[in-house]
mmCIF file of C-alpha atoms and ligand atoms in Angstrom:
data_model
loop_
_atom_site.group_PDB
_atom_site.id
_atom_site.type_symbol
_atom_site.label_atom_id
_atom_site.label_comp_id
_atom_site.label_asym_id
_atom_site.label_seq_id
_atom_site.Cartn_x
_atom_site.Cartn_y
_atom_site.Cartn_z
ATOM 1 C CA UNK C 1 17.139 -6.052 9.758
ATOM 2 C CA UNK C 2 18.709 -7.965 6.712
ATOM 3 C CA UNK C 3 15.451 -9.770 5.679
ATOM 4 C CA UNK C 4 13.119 -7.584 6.369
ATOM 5 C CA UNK C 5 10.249 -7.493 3.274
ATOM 6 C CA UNK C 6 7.598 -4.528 3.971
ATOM 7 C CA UNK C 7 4.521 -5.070 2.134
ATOM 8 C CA UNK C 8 1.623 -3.670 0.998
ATOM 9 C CA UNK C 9 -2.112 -4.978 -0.703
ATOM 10 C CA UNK C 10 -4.859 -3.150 -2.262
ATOM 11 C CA UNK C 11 -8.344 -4.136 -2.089
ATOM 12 C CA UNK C 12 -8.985 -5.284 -6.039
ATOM 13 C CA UNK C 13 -5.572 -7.548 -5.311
ATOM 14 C CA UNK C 14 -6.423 -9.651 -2.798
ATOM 15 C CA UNK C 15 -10.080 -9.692 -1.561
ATOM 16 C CA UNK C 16 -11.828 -12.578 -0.162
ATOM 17 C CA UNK C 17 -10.663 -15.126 2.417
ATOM 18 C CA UNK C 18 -9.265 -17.822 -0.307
ATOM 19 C CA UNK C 19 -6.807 -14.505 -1.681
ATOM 20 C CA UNK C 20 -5.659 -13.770 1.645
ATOM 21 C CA UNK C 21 -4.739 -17.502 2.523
ATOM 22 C CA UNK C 22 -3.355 -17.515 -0.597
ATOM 23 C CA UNK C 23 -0.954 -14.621 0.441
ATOM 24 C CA UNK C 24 -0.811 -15.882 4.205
ATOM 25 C CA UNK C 25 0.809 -19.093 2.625
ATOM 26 C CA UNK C 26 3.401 -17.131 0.726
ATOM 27 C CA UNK C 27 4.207 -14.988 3.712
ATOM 28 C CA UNK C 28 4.710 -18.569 5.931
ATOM 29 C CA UNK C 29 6.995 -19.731 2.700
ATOM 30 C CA UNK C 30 9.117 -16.513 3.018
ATOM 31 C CA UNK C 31 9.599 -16.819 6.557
ATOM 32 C CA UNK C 32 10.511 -20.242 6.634
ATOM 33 C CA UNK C 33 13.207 -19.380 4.296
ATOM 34 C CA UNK C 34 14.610 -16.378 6.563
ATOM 35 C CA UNK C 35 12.435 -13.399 6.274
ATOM 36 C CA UNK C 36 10.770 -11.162 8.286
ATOM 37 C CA UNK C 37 7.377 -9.080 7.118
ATOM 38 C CA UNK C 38 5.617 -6.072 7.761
ATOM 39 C CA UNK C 39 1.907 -6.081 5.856
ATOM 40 C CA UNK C 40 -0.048 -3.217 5.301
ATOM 41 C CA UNK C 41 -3.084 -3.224 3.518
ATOM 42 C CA UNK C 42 -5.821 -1.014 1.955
ATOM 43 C CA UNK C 43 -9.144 -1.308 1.204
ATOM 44 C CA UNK C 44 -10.287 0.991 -1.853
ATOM 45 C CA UNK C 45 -12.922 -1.091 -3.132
ATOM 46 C CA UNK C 46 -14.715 -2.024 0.307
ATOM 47 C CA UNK C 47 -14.342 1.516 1.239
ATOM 48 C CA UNK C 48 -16.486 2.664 -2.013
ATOM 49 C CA UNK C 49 -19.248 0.213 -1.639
ATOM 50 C CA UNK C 50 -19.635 0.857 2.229
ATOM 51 C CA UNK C 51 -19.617 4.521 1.203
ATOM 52 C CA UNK C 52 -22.808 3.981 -1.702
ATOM 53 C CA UNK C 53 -24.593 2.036 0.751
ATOM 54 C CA UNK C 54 -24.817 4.501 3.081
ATOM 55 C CA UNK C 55 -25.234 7.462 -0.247
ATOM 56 C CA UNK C 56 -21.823 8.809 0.119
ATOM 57 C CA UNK C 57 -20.196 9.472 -3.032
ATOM 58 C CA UNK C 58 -16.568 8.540 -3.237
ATOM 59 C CA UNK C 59 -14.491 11.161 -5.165
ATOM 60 C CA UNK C 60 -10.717 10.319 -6.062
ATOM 61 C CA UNK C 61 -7.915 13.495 -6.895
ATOM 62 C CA UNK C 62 -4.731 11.895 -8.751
ATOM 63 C CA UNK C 63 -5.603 8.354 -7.248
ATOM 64 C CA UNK C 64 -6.260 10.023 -3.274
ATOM 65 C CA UNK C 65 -10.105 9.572 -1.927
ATOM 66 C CA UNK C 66 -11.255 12.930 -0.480
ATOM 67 C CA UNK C 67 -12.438 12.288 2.741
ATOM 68 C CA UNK C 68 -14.859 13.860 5.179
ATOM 69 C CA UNK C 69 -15.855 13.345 8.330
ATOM 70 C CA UNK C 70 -18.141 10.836 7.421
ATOM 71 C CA UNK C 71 -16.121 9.514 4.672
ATOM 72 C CA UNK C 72 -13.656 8.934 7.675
ATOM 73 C CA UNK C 73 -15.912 7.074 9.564
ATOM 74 C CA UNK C 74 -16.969 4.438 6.895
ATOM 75 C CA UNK C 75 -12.819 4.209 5.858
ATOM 76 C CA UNK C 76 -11.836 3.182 9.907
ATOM 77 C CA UNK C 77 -14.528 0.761 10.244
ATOM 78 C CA UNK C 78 -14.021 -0.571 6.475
ATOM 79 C CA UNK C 79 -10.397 -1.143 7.510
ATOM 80 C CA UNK C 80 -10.266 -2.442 10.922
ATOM 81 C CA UNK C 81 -13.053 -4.890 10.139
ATOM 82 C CA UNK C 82 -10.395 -5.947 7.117
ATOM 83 C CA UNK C 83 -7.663 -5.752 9.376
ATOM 84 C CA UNK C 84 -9.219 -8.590 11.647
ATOM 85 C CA UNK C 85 -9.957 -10.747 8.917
ATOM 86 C CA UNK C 86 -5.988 -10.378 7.197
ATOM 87 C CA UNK C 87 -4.549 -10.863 11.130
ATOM 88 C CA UNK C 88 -7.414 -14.163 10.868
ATOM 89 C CA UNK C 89 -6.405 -15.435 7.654
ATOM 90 C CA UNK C 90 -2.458 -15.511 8.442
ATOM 91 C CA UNK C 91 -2.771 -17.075 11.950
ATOM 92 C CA UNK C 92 -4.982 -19.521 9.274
ATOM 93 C CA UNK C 93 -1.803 -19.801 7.447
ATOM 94 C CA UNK C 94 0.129 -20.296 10.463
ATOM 95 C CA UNK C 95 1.662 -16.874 10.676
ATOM 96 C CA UNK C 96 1.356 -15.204 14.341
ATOM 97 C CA UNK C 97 0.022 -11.266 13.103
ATOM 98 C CA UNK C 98 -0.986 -8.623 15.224
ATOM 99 C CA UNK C 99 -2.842 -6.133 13.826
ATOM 100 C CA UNK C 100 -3.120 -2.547 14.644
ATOM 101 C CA UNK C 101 -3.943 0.663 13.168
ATOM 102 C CA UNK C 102 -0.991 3.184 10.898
ATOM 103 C CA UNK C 103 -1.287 5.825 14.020
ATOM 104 C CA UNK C 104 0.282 3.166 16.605
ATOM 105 C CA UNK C 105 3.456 3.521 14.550
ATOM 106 C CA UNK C 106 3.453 7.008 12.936
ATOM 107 C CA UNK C 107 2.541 10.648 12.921
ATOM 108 C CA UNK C 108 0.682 12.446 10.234
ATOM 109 C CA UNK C 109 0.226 15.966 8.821
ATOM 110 C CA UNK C 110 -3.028 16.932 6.856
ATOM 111 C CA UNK C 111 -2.305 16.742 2.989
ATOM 112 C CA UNK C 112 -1.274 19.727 0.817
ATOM 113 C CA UNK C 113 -4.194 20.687 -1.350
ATOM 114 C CA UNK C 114 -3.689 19.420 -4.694
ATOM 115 C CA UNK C 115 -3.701 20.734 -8.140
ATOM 116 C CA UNK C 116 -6.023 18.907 -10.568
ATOM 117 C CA UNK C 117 -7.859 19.434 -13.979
ATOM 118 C CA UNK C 118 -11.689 19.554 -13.753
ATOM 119 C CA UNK C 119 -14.136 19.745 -16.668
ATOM 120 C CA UNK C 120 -10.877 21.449 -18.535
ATOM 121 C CA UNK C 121 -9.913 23.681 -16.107
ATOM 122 C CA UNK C 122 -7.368 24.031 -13.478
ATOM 123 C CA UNK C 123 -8.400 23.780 -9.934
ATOM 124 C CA UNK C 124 -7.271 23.390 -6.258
ATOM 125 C CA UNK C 125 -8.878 20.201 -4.371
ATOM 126 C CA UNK C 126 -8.441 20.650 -0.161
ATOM 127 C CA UNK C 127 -8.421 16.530 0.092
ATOM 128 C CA UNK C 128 -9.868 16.861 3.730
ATOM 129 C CA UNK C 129 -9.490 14.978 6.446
ATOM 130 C CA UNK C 130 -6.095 12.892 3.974
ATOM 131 C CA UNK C 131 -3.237 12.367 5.803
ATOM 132 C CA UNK C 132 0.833 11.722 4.626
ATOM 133 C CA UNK C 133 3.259 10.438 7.028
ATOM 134 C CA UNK C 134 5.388 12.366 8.791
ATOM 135 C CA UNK C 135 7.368 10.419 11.279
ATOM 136 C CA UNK C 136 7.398 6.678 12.156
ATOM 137 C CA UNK C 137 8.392 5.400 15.048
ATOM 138 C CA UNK C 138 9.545 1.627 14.908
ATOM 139 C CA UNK C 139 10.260 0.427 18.297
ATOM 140 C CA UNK C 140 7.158 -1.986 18.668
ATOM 141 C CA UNK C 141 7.144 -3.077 15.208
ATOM 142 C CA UNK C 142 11.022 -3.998 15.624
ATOM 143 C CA UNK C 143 9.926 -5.948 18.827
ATOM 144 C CA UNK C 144 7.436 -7.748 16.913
ATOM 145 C CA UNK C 145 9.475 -8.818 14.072
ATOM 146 C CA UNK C 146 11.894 -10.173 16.463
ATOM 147 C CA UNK C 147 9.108 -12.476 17.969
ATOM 148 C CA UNK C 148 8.527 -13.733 14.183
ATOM 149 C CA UNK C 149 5.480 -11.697 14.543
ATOM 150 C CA UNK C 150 3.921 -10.078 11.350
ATOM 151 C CA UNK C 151 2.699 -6.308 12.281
ATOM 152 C CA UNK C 152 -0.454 -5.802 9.892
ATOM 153 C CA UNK C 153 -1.319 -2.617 9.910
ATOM 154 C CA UNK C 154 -4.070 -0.235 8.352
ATOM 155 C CA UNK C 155 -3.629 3.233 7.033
ATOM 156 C CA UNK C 156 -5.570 5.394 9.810
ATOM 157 C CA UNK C 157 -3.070 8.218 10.914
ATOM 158 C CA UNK C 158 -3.332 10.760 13.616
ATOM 159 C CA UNK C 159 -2.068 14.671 13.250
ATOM 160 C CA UNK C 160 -0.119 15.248 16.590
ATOM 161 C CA UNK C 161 -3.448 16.927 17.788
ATOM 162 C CA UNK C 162 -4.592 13.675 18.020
ATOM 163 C CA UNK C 163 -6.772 13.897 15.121
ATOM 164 C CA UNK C 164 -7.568 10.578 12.514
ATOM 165 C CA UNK C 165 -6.508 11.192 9.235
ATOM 166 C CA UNK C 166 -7.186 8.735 5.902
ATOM 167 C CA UNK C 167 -4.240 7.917 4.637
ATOM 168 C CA UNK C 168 -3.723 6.440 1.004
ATOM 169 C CA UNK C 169 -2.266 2.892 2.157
ATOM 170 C CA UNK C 170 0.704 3.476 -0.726
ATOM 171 C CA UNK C 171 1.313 6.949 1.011
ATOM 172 C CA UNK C 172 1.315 4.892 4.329
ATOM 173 C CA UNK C 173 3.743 1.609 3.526
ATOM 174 C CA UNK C 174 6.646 3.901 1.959
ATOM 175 C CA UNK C 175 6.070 6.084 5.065
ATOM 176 C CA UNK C 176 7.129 3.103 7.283
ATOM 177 C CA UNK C 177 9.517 1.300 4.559
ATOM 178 C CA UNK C 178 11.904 4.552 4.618
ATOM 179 C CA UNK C 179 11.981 4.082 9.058
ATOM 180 C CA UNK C 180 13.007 0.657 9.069
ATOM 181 C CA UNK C 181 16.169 -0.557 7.175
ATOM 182 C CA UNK C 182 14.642 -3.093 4.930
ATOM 183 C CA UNK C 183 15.868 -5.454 2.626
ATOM 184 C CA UNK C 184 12.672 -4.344 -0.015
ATOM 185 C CA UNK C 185 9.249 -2.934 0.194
ATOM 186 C CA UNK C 186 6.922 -4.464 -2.477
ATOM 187 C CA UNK C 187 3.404 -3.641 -3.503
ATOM 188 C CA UNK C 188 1.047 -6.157 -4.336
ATOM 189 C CA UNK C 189 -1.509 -4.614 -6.818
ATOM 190 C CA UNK C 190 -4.134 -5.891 -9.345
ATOM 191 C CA UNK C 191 -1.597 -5.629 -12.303
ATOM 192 C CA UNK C 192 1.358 -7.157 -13.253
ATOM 193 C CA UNK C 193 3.185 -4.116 -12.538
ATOM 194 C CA UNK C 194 3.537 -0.895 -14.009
ATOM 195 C CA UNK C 195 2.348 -1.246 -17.771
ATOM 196 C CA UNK C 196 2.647 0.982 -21.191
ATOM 197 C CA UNK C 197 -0.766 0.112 -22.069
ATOM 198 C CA UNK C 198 -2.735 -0.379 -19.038
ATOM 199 C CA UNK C 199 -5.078 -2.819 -21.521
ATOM 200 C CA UNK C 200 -2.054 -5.357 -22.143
ATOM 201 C CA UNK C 201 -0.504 -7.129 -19.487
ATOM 202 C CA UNK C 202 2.030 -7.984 -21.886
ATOM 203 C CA UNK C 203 3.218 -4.226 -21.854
ATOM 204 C CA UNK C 204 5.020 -4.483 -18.592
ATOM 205 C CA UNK C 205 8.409 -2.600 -17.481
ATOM 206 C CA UNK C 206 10.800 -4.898 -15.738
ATOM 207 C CA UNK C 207 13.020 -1.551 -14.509
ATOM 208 C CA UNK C 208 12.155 1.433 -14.367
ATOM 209 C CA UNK C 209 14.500 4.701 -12.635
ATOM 210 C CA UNK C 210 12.447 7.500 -11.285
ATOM 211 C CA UNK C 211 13.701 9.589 -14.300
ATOM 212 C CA UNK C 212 11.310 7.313 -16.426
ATOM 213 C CA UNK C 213 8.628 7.582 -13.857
ATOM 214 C CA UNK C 214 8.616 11.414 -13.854
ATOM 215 C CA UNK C 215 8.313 10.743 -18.063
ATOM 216 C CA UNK C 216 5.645 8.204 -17.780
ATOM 217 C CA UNK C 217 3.208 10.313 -15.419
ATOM 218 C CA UNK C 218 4.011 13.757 -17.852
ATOM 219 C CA UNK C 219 2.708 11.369 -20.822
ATOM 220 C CA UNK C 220 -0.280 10.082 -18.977
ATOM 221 C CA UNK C 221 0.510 6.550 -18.843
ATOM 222 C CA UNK C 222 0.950 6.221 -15.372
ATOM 223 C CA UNK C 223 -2.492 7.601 -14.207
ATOM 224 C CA UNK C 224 -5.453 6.987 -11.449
ATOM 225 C CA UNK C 225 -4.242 4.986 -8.521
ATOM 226 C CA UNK C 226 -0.433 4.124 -10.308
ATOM 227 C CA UNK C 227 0.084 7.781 -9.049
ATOM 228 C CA UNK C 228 0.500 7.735 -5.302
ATOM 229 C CA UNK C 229 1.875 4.306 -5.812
ATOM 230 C CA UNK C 230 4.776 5.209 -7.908
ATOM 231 C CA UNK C 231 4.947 8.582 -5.603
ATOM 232 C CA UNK C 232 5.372 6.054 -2.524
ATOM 233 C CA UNK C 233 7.728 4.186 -4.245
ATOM 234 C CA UNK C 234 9.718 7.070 -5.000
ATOM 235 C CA UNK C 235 9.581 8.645 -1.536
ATOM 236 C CA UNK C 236 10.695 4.850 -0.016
ATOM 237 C CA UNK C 237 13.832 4.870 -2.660
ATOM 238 C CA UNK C 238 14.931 8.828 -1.616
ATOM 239 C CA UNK C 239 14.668 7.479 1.999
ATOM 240 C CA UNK C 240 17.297 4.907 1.171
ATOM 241 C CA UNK C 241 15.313 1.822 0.505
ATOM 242 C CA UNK C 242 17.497 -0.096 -1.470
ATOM 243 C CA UNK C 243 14.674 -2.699 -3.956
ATOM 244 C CA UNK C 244 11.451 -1.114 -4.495
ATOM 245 C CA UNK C 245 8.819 -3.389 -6.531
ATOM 246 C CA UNK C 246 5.456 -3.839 -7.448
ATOM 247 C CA UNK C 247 3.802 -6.982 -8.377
ATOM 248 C CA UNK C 248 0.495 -8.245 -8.871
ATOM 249 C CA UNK C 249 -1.287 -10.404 -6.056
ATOM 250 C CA UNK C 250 -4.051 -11.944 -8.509
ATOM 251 C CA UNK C 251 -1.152 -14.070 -10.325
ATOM 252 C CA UNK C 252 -2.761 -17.400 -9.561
ATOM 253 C CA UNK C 253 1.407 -18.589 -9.816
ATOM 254 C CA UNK C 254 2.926 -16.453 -7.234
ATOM 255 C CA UNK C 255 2.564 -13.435 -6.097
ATOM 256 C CA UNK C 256 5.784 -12.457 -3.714
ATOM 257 C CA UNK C 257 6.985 -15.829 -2.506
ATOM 258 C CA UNK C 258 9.837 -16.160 -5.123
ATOM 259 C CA UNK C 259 11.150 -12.516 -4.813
ATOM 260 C CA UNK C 260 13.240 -13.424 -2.128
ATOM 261 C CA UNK C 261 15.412 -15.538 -5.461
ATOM 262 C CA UNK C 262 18.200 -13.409 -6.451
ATOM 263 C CA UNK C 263 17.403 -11.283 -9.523
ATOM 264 C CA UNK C 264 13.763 -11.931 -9.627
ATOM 265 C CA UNK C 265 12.125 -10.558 -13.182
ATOM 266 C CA UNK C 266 8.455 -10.657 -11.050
ATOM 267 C CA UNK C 267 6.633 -7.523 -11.637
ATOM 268 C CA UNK C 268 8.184 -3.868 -11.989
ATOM 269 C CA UNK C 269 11.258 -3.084 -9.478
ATOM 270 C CA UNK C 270 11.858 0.452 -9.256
ATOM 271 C CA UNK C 271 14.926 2.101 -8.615
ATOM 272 C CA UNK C 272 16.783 5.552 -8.578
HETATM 273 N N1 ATP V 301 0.651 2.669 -16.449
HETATM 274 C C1 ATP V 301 -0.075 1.951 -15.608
HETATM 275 N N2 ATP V 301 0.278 0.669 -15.356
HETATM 276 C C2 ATP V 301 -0.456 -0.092 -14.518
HETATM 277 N N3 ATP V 301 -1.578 0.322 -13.882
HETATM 278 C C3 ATP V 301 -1.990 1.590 -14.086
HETATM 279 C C4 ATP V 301 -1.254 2.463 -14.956
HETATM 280 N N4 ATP V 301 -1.891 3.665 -14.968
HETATM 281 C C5 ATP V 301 -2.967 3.540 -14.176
HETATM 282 N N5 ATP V 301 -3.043 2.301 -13.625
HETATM 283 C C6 ATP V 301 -4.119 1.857 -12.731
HETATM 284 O O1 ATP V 301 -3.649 1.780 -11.380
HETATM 285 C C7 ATP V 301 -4.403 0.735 -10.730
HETATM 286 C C8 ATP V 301 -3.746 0.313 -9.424
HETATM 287 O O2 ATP V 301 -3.958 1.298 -8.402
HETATM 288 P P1 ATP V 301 -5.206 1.204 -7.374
HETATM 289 O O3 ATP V 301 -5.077 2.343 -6.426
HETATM 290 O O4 ATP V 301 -6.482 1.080 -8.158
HETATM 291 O O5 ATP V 301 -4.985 -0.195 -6.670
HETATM 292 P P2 ATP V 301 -4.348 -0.568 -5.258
HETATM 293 O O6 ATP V 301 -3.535 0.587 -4.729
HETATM 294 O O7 ATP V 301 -3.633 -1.862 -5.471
HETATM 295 O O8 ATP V 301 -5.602 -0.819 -4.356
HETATM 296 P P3 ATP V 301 -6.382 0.155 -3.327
HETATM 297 O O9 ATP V 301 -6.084 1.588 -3.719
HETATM 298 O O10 ATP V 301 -7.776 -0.238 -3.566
HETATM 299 O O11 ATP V 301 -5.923 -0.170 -1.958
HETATM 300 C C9 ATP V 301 -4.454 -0.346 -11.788
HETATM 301 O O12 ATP V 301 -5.516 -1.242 -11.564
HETATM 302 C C10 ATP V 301 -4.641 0.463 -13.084
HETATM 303 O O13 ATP V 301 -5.988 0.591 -13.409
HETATM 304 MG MG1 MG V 302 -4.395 2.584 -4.438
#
């Protein structure tokens, strides 16, 4: 599909019913001017609090929430409760959405274990019950975007055992960006894009190759939750998408309406 945009929020970028109109307007811009839209979202932020009210302690590896059973729990009801209110707010902004969870769409494997440093020394974290995607089917979502209908989806996957699996919603959009043949997959974050100094917005990269990304995550600038995004957008530009980007949804000017203008400067794009 030639005008296909695949796109992905985080919870600190757009929370709140007057940040998802906001984006629901953009998304009705872009699709008056030609383009279709996948949108999937996470929910880090929601996730955590839900997880302290109930005395769960959230634990992140290289930007990935470890998740138990019950950590599972709180993340599918966390997310589908978000999910309603995005599909809500973009019907709002008159956008006809269907939402439906990552598993409808794709299958999952259970996440290597990962290596990580812990009070100085090196260990091995199983993530648990973390999912990465293995296959995507896009038959229904392709039916969809034919109506004009925005698939939002939320990053629940299932093994092929039929069990749920949390998946990182970065881990999840590149998953279904590199299935579809899309014209770019963007992520909307909480900073401009990917910075030198993550203190100054002012320190942003315009371009960056993945040569530069494998430098900037050896010198520790690209840390914390910038991993598995960068790590998405790497696995979506292998797969053969062509414009990979990441821009930052609490720009009270735009967020991703004007990408769609040829050579667009607006946050980091990424490419091989
Ligand atoms: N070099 C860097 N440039 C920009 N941000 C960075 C960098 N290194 C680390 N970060 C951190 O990465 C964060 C973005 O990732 P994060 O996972 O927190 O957000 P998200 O994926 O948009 O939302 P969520 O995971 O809640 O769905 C930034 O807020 C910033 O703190
Ligand atoms: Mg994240």
């Amino acid at each position: 599909m030639d005008d296909l945009y695949v796109l992905k929020f985080g919870g600190n970028a757009i929370r709140g019913k007057e940040a998802m109109l906001r984006l629901g307007g953009e998304i009705a811009q872009m699709m008056k001017d030609g383009a279709k839209v996948i949108l999937v979202h996470g929910g880090g932020p929601e996730i955590s609090e839900e997880m302290e009210r109930r005395g769960l302690k959230p634990k992140k590896v290289a930007g990935v929430r470890v998740t138990d059973a019950d950590g599972l729990e709180v993340a599918e009801k966390v997310l589908s409760n978000l999910n309603k209110d995005v599909v809500e707010c973009l019907t709002e902004s008159g956008v006809q959405a269907i939402g439906m969870p990552g598993y409808h769409c794709t299958l999952c494997v259970k996440k290597a274990p990962v290596e990580t440093e812990e009070d100085g020394k090196k260990v091995t974290v199983d993530m648990g019950l973390v999912g990465e995607v293995s296959e995507c089917d896009p038959t229904a979502l392709m039916d969809l975007l034919e109506m004009n209908i925005v698939p939002v989806i939320y990053p629940i996957g299932k093994d092929k055992d039929g069990n749920k699996l949390n998946v990182n919603a970065d881990t999840m959009v590149a998953g279904i960006a590199a299935n579809v043949s899309c014209k770019e997959m963007i992520a909307i974050t909480d900073v401009p894009g990917i910075l030198m100094d993550v203190n100054d917005p002012g320190s942003k990269l315009d371009k960056v190759t993945l040569k530069d990304i494998d430098d900037l995550i050896g010198k520790g600038v690209i840390s914390g939750g910038m991993v598995p995004k960068v790590e998405a957008c790497r696995k979506a530009i292998l797969a053969g998408v062509s414009e990979v980007r990441m821009v930052n949804g609490t720009d009270p000017e735009c967020i991703v309406a004007d990408v769609m203008k040829e050579g667009s400067l607006r946050g980091t794009v990424i490419t091989k």
